[in-house]
Amino acid sequence: MLKYFALFIFLSGAFGNTVLSDISTPEKHYQRANTYHNLGEFEQAISEYKKAIALDPNSPILYNRLGVAYSELKQYDAALEAYQKALELSPMTAEPHYNIGIVYLKKGTFARAIEAFKRAIAIDPEWADPYTGLGEVHLKQGDFERAARAYKKTVRLNPKNAGAILGLGKVYARQRHLDEAIAAFEKTIEIQVDNTEAHYQLAQIYIKRGEKEKAAAAMAFFRVLRQTDPLLEKAEMWVKKHPDDARGYNNLGIVYLARRRFEDAVANYKHAISLAPNLATAHYNLGHAYHKQEKIDLAIVAYQQALAADTDLAIAHNNIAVCYTESQVDLDKALSHARTAVRLAPTEANYWDTLSQVCDALGLENEARRAREKQKKYSNNE
C-alpha cells in the first residue's frame, strides 16, 4: 500500500499507445516504471525509477517505489537504502518506515522491524497496516498477548483486514482458544474466500478436535488452493501483459472458479466474451459458473450461447440437460440434449448417467436401463 499517491498506471500494449507528449520527462519514466512494476518486471522498473530520480532527485515517491521494487527482488539492502533516502526527503511520511519494517520482518531482524512499525504508527496512528506488521513480528516471537493487541487494533481501524483477522486466529490457535480461532478463520474466509492459509489452519483445528468431515472438507479445498496459487499469479499476470487476449481472461476465470471466486470468474468470462463473442468455451464456462451458483436460468442461456458458437460441444448439451432435469421443467428438451451429448461423446460415462436420469424422470424405463448399462461400461473403462 502506498500512502503518497493513488496513481497506478496500467498501460495496454506498447508505451507508444499512451499519449505522453505533454508530460515531463521524469513523469514519463515514472509511468513506465509503474507499468513495469505492475507487470512484475521489477528490474526494468528499477531502471526507469532510476532514470526518473536522475531527473528529479528530490522526490520521496520515486525513492519509495524504487525500494519496493528492490524488495520484490529480495535485494533488501538496496531497498533499505532507497527507503532511507525517501525519509531524508520526507521525514514525516509513514510509508517508508512501514516498508522498512516489512524488510526487517522478512530478514528476521525483529527488533528493527518493531522499531520501524512503531515509527510509522507515531506518524500516522490511524493507518492499519503497521499494526498488522507489529502483530506479525510478535507472533513470530511467540509474544501472543502483544500480537493479539496489535491485530485487534488493525481490525478496529479496518474491520475487513483479512490478514489481521487471520493473524488473530493464529494467536488464538496457539493459545488453544479453538472456538475463537475457528471464528477468526471463518471470518477471514468470509472476507477472502480463497485465503489458502485460513483453510489450512481451519483444517488443522478440526483435525485436533476430531471433526473428521469438516477437517476433510477444509483440507480438500486447501489442496485446491495450494495447487492453484501459482496458476492464479500466472493467469493474473498474463491478462495484465496481454489485455486483448480473450483466452487469457477465460483461463483466469477458470482459476477463479476453482477457488470459489464466483463473481470474479463471471466477470472474466464476460470480458473474454466481449473480446471474442464466438469463443464457445467462454460461454460454456460462464454457464458452468452460474450453474455452480444455482442460477439455473442464466446457466441455460450461457450454455445455449456456447452451442450457438459450437453446436457439437457435447458437454454443453449434457449440462443443459442437467439444468432442465434439476429444475424439473422442459424435460423433453432435457432428453433431446442428453441424447445429443451421448451421440457426440459416446464413451463419456457421465453423459450416459445424465441420460438415464432424464429417462427415469420421463418414465422411459428401457432407455434408462440401457443408459445405465452404458454408464457402468464406460465407468469401468476409466
PDB file of N, CA and C in Angstrom, residues 13-82:
ATOM      1  N   GLY A  13      -0.526  -2.724 -24.175  1.00  0.00           N
ATOM      2  CA  GLY A  13       0.350  -2.790 -25.331  1.00  0.00           C
ATOM      3  C   GLY A  13       1.619  -1.991 -25.126  1.00  0.00           C
ATOM      4  N   ALA A  14       2.134  -1.469 -26.224  1.00  0.00           N
ATOM      5  CA  ALA A  14       3.380  -0.718 -26.174  1.00  0.00           C
ATOM      6  C   ALA A  14       3.156   0.642 -25.548  1.00  0.00           C
ATOM      7  N   PHE A  15       4.238   1.190 -25.039  1.00  0.00           N
ATOM      8  CA  PHE A  15       4.151   2.510 -24.412  1.00  0.00           C
ATOM      9  C   PHE A  15       3.711   3.570 -25.406  1.00  0.00           C
ATOM     10  N   GLY A  16       3.977   3.330 -26.672  1.00  0.00           N
ATOM     11  CA  GLY A  16       3.603   4.310 -27.683  1.00  0.00           C
ATOM     12  C   GLY A  16       2.107   4.511 -27.821  1.00  0.00           C
ATOM     13  N   ASN A  17       1.317   3.583 -27.233  1.00  0.00           N
ATOM     14  CA  ASN A  17      -0.142   3.729 -27.302  1.00  0.00           C
ATOM     15  C   ASN A  17      -0.666   4.771 -26.335  1.00  0.00           C
ATOM     16  N   THR A  18       0.190   5.255 -25.439  1.00  0.00           N
ATOM     17  CA  THR A  18      -0.240   6.216 -24.426  1.00  0.00           C
ATOM     18  C   THR A  18       0.317   7.594 -24.766  1.00  0.00           C
ATOM     19  N   VAL A  19      -0.523   8.611 -24.675  1.00  0.00           N
ATOM     20  CA  VAL A  19      -0.104   9.965 -25.011  1.00  0.00           C
ATOM     21  C   VAL A  19       0.701  10.538 -23.860  1.00  0.00           C
ATOM     22  N   LEU A  20       1.980  10.799 -24.102  1.00  0.00           N
ATOM     23  CA  LEU A  20       2.859  11.318 -23.060  1.00  0.00           C
ATOM     24  C   LEU A  20       3.515  12.632 -23.464  1.00  0.00           C
ATOM     25  N   SER A  21       3.108  13.177 -24.576  1.00  0.00           N
ATOM     26  CA  SER A  21       3.822  14.327 -25.125  1.00  0.00           C
ATOM     27  C   SER A  21       3.761  15.542 -24.215  1.00  0.00           C
ATOM     28  N   ASP A  22       2.685  15.628 -23.391  1.00  0.00           N
ATOM     29  CA  ASP A  22       2.540  16.794 -22.536  1.00  0.00           C
ATOM     30  C   ASP A  22       3.015  16.538 -21.112  1.00  0.00           C
ATOM     31  N   ILE A  23       3.661  15.400 -20.882  1.00  0.00           N
ATOM     32  CA  ILE A  23       4.121  15.042 -19.543  1.00  0.00           C
ATOM     33  C   ILE A  23       5.624  15.247 -19.467  1.00  0.00           C
ATOM     34  N   SER A  24       6.095  15.706 -18.316  1.00  0.00           N
ATOM     35  CA  SER A  24       7.523  15.948 -18.140  1.00  0.00           C
ATOM     36  C   SER A  24       8.302  14.651 -18.273  1.00  0.00           C
ATOM     37  N   THR A  25       9.579  14.767 -18.589  1.00  0.00           N
ATOM     38  CA  THR A  25      10.408  13.581 -18.778  1.00  0.00           C
ATOM     39  C   THR A  25      10.484  12.719 -17.529  1.00  0.00           C
ATOM     40  N   PRO A  26      10.639  13.271 -16.329  1.00  0.00           N
ATOM     41  CA  PRO A  26      10.623  12.403 -15.145  1.00  0.00           C
ATOM     42  C   PRO A  26       9.315  11.624 -15.026  1.00  0.00           C
ATOM     43  N   GLU A  27       8.210  12.284 -15.377  1.00  0.00           N
ATOM     44  CA  GLU A  27       6.916  11.610 -15.289  1.00  0.00           C
ATOM     45  C   GLU A  27       6.811  10.481 -16.304  1.00  0.00           C
ATOM     46  N   LYS A  28       7.407  10.658 -17.474  1.00  0.00           N
ATOM     47  CA  LYS A  28       7.413   9.573 -18.452  1.00  0.00           C
ATOM     48  C   LYS A  28       8.095   8.343 -17.879  1.00  0.00           C
ATOM     49  N   HIS A  29       9.263   8.530 -17.288  1.00  0.00           N
ATOM     50  CA  HIS A  29       9.999   7.401 -16.710  1.00  0.00           C
ATOM     51  C   HIS A  29       9.236   6.799 -15.534  1.00  0.00           C
ATOM     52  N   TYR A  30       8.587   7.677 -14.764  1.00  0.00           N
ATOM     53  CA  TYR A  30       7.814   7.202 -13.612  1.00  0.00           C
ATOM     54  C   TYR A  30       6.646   6.329 -14.071  1.00  0.00           C
ATOM     55  N   GLN A  31       5.940   6.760 -15.104  1.00  0.00           N
ATOM     56  CA  GLN A  31       4.823   5.972 -15.613  1.00  0.00           C
ATOM     57  C   GLN A  31       5.312   4.648 -16.192  1.00  0.00           C
ATOM     58  N   ARG A  32       6.409   4.694 -16.914  1.00  0.00           N
ATOM     59  CA  ARG A  32       6.965   3.455 -17.457  1.00  0.00           C
ATOM     60  C   ARG A  32       7.385   2.519 -16.327  1.00  0.00           C
ATOM     61  N   ALA A  33       7.995   3.083 -15.308  1.00  0.00           N
ATOM     62  CA  ALA A  33       8.416   2.269 -14.163  1.00  0.00           C
ATOM     63  C   ALA A  33       7.211   1.611 -13.494  1.00  0.00           C
ATOM     64  N   ASN A  34       6.141   2.388 -13.303  1.00  0.00           N
ATOM     65  CA  ASN A  34       4.940   1.825 -12.688  1.00  0.00           C
ATOM     66  C   ASN A  34       4.346   0.707 -13.542  1.00  0.00           C
ATOM     67  N   THR A  35       4.392   0.893 -14.849  1.00  0.00           N
ATOM     68  CA  THR A  35       3.867  -0.140 -15.736  1.00  0.00           C
ATOM     69  C   THR A  35       4.674  -1.426 -15.587  1.00  0.00           C
ATOM     70  N   TYR A  36       5.982  -1.305 -15.666  1.00  0.00           N
ATOM     71  CA  TYR A  36       6.831  -2.485 -15.460  1.00  0.00           C
ATOM     72  C   TYR A  36       6.589  -3.102 -14.081  1.00  0.00           C
ATOM     73  N   HIS A  37       6.445  -2.246 -13.078  1.00  0.00           N
ATOM     74  CA  HIS A  37       6.218  -2.707 -11.708  1.00  0.00           C
ATOM     75  C   HIS A  37       4.939  -3.540 -11.641  1.00  0.00           C
ATOM     76  N   ASN A  38       3.863  -3.025 -12.212  1.00  0.00           N
ATOM     77  CA  ASN A  38       2.579  -3.731 -12.171  1.00  0.00           C
ATOM     78  C   ASN A  38       2.599  -5.018 -12.969  1.00  0.00           C
ATOM     79  N   LEU A  39       3.505  -5.124 -13.920  1.00  0.00           N
ATOM     80  CA  LEU A  39       3.647  -6.339 -14.715  1.00  0.00           C
ATOM     81  C   LEU A  39       4.626  -7.321 -14.092  1.00  0.00           C
ATOM     82  N   GLY A  40       5.177  -6.964 -12.930  1.00  0.00           N
ATOM     83  CA  GLY A  40       6.121  -7.851 -12.257  1.00  0.00           C
ATOM     84  C   GLY A  40       7.507  -7.841 -12.869  1.00  0.00           C
ATOM     85  N   GLU A  41       7.794  -6.874 -13.729  1.00  0.00           N
ATOM     86  CA  GLU A  41       9.107  -6.776 -14.369  1.00  0.00           C
ATOM     87  C   GLU A  41       9.937  -5.756 -13.587  1.00  0.00           C
ATOM     88  N   PHE A  42      10.433  -6.208 -12.442  1.00  0.00           N
ATOM     89  CA  PHE A  42      10.984  -5.278 -11.458  1.00  0.00           C
ATOM     90  C   PHE A  42      12.349  -4.726 -11.856  1.00  0.00           C
ATOM     91  N   GLU A  43      13.135  -5.494 -12.569  1.00  0.00           N
ATOM     92  CA  GLU A  43      14.434  -4.967 -12.997  1.00  0.00           C
ATOM     93  C   GLU A  43      14.251  -3.792 -13.955  1.00  0.00           C
ATOM     94  N   GLN A  44      13.313  -3.925 -14.894  1.00  0.00           N
ATOM     95  CA  GLN A  44      13.031  -2.817 -15.805  1.00  0.00           C
ATOM     96  C   GLN A  44      12.433  -1.638 -15.045  1.00  0.00           C
ATOM     97  N   ALA A  45      11.605  -1.945 -14.054  1.00  0.00           N
ATOM     98  CA  ALA A  45      11.024  -0.875 -13.237  1.00  0.00           C
ATOM     99  C   ALA A  45      12.118  -0.094 -12.522  1.00  0.00           C
ATOM    100  N   ILE A  46      13.070  -0.811 -11.952  1.00  0.00           N
ATOM    101  CA  ILE A  46      14.173  -0.159 -11.245  1.00  0.00           C
ATOM    102  C   ILE A  46      14.941   0.762 -12.185  1.00  0.00           C
ATOM    103  N   SER A  47      15.191   0.283 -13.388  1.00  0.00           N
ATOM    104  CA  SER A  47      15.916   1.103 -14.362  1.00  0.00           C
ATOM    105  C   SER A  47      15.176   2.401 -14.641  1.00  0.00           C
ATOM    106  N   GLU A  48      13.833   2.324 -14.792  1.00  0.00           N
ATOM    107  CA  GLU A  48      13.049   3.519 -15.084  1.00  0.00           C
ATOM    108  C   GLU A  48      12.936   4.428 -13.860  1.00  0.00           C
ATOM    109  N   TYR A  49      12.803   3.843 -12.674  1.00  0.00           N
ATOM    110  CA  TYR A  49      12.774   4.678 -11.462  1.00  0.00           C
ATOM    111  C   TYR A  49      14.079   5.461 -11.338  1.00  0.00           C
ATOM    112  N   LYS A  50      15.190   4.809 -11.624  1.00  0.00           N
ATOM    113  CA  LYS A  50      16.489   5.484 -11.524  1.00  0.00           C
ATOM    114  C   LYS A  50      16.607   6.617 -12.539  1.00  0.00           C
ATOM    115  N   LYS A  51      16.071   6.408 -13.730  1.00  0.00           N
ATOM    116  CA  LYS A  51      16.095   7.477 -14.736  1.00  0.00           C
ATOM    117  C   LYS A  51      15.262   8.664 -14.271  1.00  0.00           C
ATOM    118  N   ALA A  52      14.120   8.378 -13.661  1.00  0.00           N
ATOM    119  CA  ALA A  52      13.279   9.448 -13.143  1.00  0.00           C
ATOM    120  C   ALA A  52      13.986  10.187 -12.009  1.00  0.00           C
ATOM    121  N   ILE A  53      14.658   9.433 -11.130  1.00  0.00           N
ATOM    122  CA  ILE A  53      15.365  10.037  -9.999  1.00  0.00           C
ATOM    123  C   ILE A  53      16.509  10.921 -10.487  1.00  0.00           C
ATOM    124  N   ALA A  54      17.193  10.499 -11.560  1.00  0.00           N
ATOM    125  CA  ALA A  54      18.285  11.310 -12.095  1.00  0.00           C
ATOM    126  C   ALA A  54      17.784  12.682 -12.541  1.00  0.00           C
ATOM    127  N   LEU A  55      16.531  12.736 -12.985  1.00  0.00           N
ATOM    128  CA  LEU A  55      15.953  13.992 -13.438  1.00  0.00           C
ATOM    129  C   LEU A  55      15.199  14.724 -12.331  1.00  0.00           C
ATOM    130  N   ASP A  56      14.816  13.995 -11.297  1.00  0.00           N
ATOM    131  CA  ASP A  56      14.076  14.596 -10.185  1.00  0.00           C
ATOM    132  C   ASP A  56      14.574  13.957  -8.883  1.00  0.00           C
ATOM    133  N   PRO A  57      15.774  14.346  -8.421  1.00  0.00           N
ATOM    134  CA  PRO A  57      16.407  13.665  -7.282  1.00  0.00           C
ATOM    135  C   PRO A  57      15.792  13.995  -5.930  1.00  0.00           C
ATOM    136  N   ASN A  58      14.800  14.857  -5.887  1.00  0.00           N
ATOM    137  CA  ASN A  58      14.215  15.255  -4.600  1.00  0.00           C
ATOM    138  C   ASN A  58      12.801  14.704  -4.394  1.00  0.00           C
ATOM    139  N   SER A  59      12.486  13.640  -5.097  1.00  0.00           N
ATOM    140  CA  SER A  59      11.151  13.051  -4.978  1.00  0.00           C
ATOM    141  C   SER A  59      11.171  11.849  -4.036  1.00  0.00           C
ATOM    142  N   PRO A  60      10.551  11.941  -2.853  1.00  0.00           N
ATOM    143  CA  PRO A  60      10.485  10.777  -1.963  1.00  0.00           C
ATOM    144  C   PRO A  60       9.637   9.659  -2.547  1.00  0.00           C
ATOM    145  N   ILE A  61       8.660  10.013  -3.383  1.00  0.00           N
ATOM    146  CA  ILE A  61       7.818   8.993  -4.007  1.00  0.00           C
ATOM    147  C   ILE A  61       8.661   8.040  -4.836  1.00  0.00           C
ATOM    148  N   LEU A  62       9.562   8.603  -5.632  1.00  0.00           N
ATOM    149  CA  LEU A  62      10.388   7.781  -6.513  1.00  0.00           C
ATOM    150  C   LEU A  62      11.283   6.843  -5.712  1.00  0.00           C
ATOM    151  N   TYR A  63      11.892   7.355  -4.659  1.00  0.00           N
ATOM    152  CA  TYR A  63      12.774   6.505  -3.848  1.00  0.00           C
ATOM    153  C   TYR A  63      11.977   5.402  -3.145  1.00  0.00           C
ATOM    154  N   ASN A  64      10.783   5.740  -2.682  1.00  0.00           N
ATOM    155  CA  ASN A  64       9.968   4.735  -2.013  1.00  0.00           C
ATOM    156  C   ASN A  64       9.585   3.611  -2.976  1.00  0.00           C
ATOM    157  N   ARG A  65       9.157   3.992  -4.170  1.00  0.00           N
ATOM    158  CA  ARG A  65       8.784   2.980  -5.159  1.00  0.00           C
ATOM    159  C   ARG A  65       9.998   2.161  -5.604  1.00  0.00           C
ATOM    160  N   LEU A  66      11.142   2.820  -5.695  1.00  0.00           N
ATOM    161  CA  LEU A  66      12.374   2.100  -6.013  1.00  0.00           C
ATOM    162  C   LEU A  66      12.649   1.053  -4.939  1.00  0.00           C
ATOM    163  N   GLY A  67      12.452   1.425  -3.685  1.00  0.00           N
ATOM    164  CA  GLY A  67      12.663   0.478  -2.592  1.00  0.00           C
ATOM    165  C   GLY A  67      11.731  -0.713  -2.676  1.00  0.00           C
ATOM    166  N   VAL A  68      10.471  -0.458  -3.032  1.00  0.00           N
ATOM    167  CA  VAL A  68       9.512  -1.555  -3.158  1.00  0.00           C
ATOM    168  C   VAL A  68       9.950  -2.516  -4.259  1.00  0.00           C
ATOM    169  N   ALA A  69      10.424  -1.978  -5.375  1.00  0.00           N
ATOM    170  CA  ALA A  69      10.878  -2.834  -6.474  1.00  0.00           C
ATOM    171  C   ALA A  69      12.071  -3.686  -6.044  1.00  0.00           C
ATOM    172  N   TYR A  70      13.019  -3.075  -5.357  1.00  0.00           N
ATOM    173  CA  TYR A  70      14.161  -3.843  -4.849  1.00  0.00           C
ATOM    174  C   TYR A  70      13.698  -4.927  -3.873  1.00  0.00           C
ATOM    175  N   SER A  71      12.740  -4.598  -3.038  1.00  0.00           N
ATOM    176  CA  SER A  71      12.249  -5.564  -2.056  1.00  0.00           C
ATOM    177  C   SER A  71      11.594  -6.757  -2.750  1.00  0.00           C
ATOM    178  N   GLU A  72      10.864  -6.491  -3.844  1.00  0.00           N
ATOM    179  CA  GLU A  72      10.242  -7.582  -4.588  1.00  0.00           C
ATOM    180  C   GLU A  72      11.291  -8.553  -5.129  1.00  0.00           C
ATOM    181  N   LEU A  73      12.470  -8.037  -5.445  1.00  0.00           N
ATOM    182  CA  LEU A  73      13.564  -8.876  -5.939  1.00  0.00           C
ATOM    183  C   LEU A  73      14.412  -9.438  -4.794  1.00  0.00           C
ATOM    184  N   LYS A  74      13.989  -9.174  -3.556  1.00  0.00           N
ATOM    185  CA  LYS A  74      14.704  -9.614  -2.343  1.00  0.00           C
ATOM    186  C   LYS A  74      16.102  -9.017  -2.245  1.00  0.00           C
ATOM    187  N   GLN A  75      16.259  -7.853  -2.867  1.00  0.00           N
ATOM    188  CA  GLN A  75      17.510  -7.101  -2.724  1.00  0.00           C
ATOM    189  C   GLN A  75      17.303  -6.117  -1.568  1.00  0.00           C
ATOM    190  N   TYR A  76      17.347  -6.648  -0.368  1.00  0.00           N
ATOM    191  CA  TYR A  76      16.877  -5.903   0.788  1.00  0.00           C
ATOM    192  C   TYR A  76      17.791  -4.749   1.181  1.00  0.00           C
ATOM    193  N   ASP A  77      19.085  -4.907   1.027  1.00  0.00           N
ATOM    194  CA  ASP A  77      19.981  -3.796   1.378  1.00  0.00           C
ATOM    195  C   ASP A  77      19.737  -2.595   0.470  1.00  0.00           C
ATOM    196  N   ALA A  78      19.545  -2.865  -0.821  1.00  0.00           N
ATOM    197  CA  ALA A  78      19.256  -1.783  -1.763  1.00  0.00           C
ATOM    198  C   ALA A  78      17.899  -1.160  -1.445  1.00  0.00           C
ATOM    199  N   ALA A  79      16.949  -1.980  -1.046  1.00  0.00           N
ATOM    200  CA  ALA A  79      15.623  -1.464  -0.682  1.00  0.00           C
ATOM    201  C   ALA A  79      15.728  -0.538   0.522  1.00  0.00           C
ATOM    202  N   LEU A  80      16.464  -0.963   1.536  1.00  0.00           N
ATOM    203  CA  LEU A  80      16.604  -0.137   2.737  1.00  0.00           C
ATOM    204  C   LEU A  80      17.272   1.194   2.418  1.00  0.00           C
ATOM    205  N   GLU A  81      18.250   1.158   1.545  1.00  0.00           N
ATOM    206  CA  GLU A  81      18.932   2.393   1.156  1.00  0.00           C
ATOM    207  C   GLU A  81      17.961   3.354   0.478  1.00  0.00           C
ATOM    208  N   ALA A  82      17.108   2.823  -0.383  1.00  0.00           N
ATOM    209  CA  ALA A  82      16.130   3.666  -1.082  1.00  0.00           C
ATOM    210  C   ALA A  82      15.104   4.234  -0.099  1.00  0.00           C
TER     211      ALA A  82
END
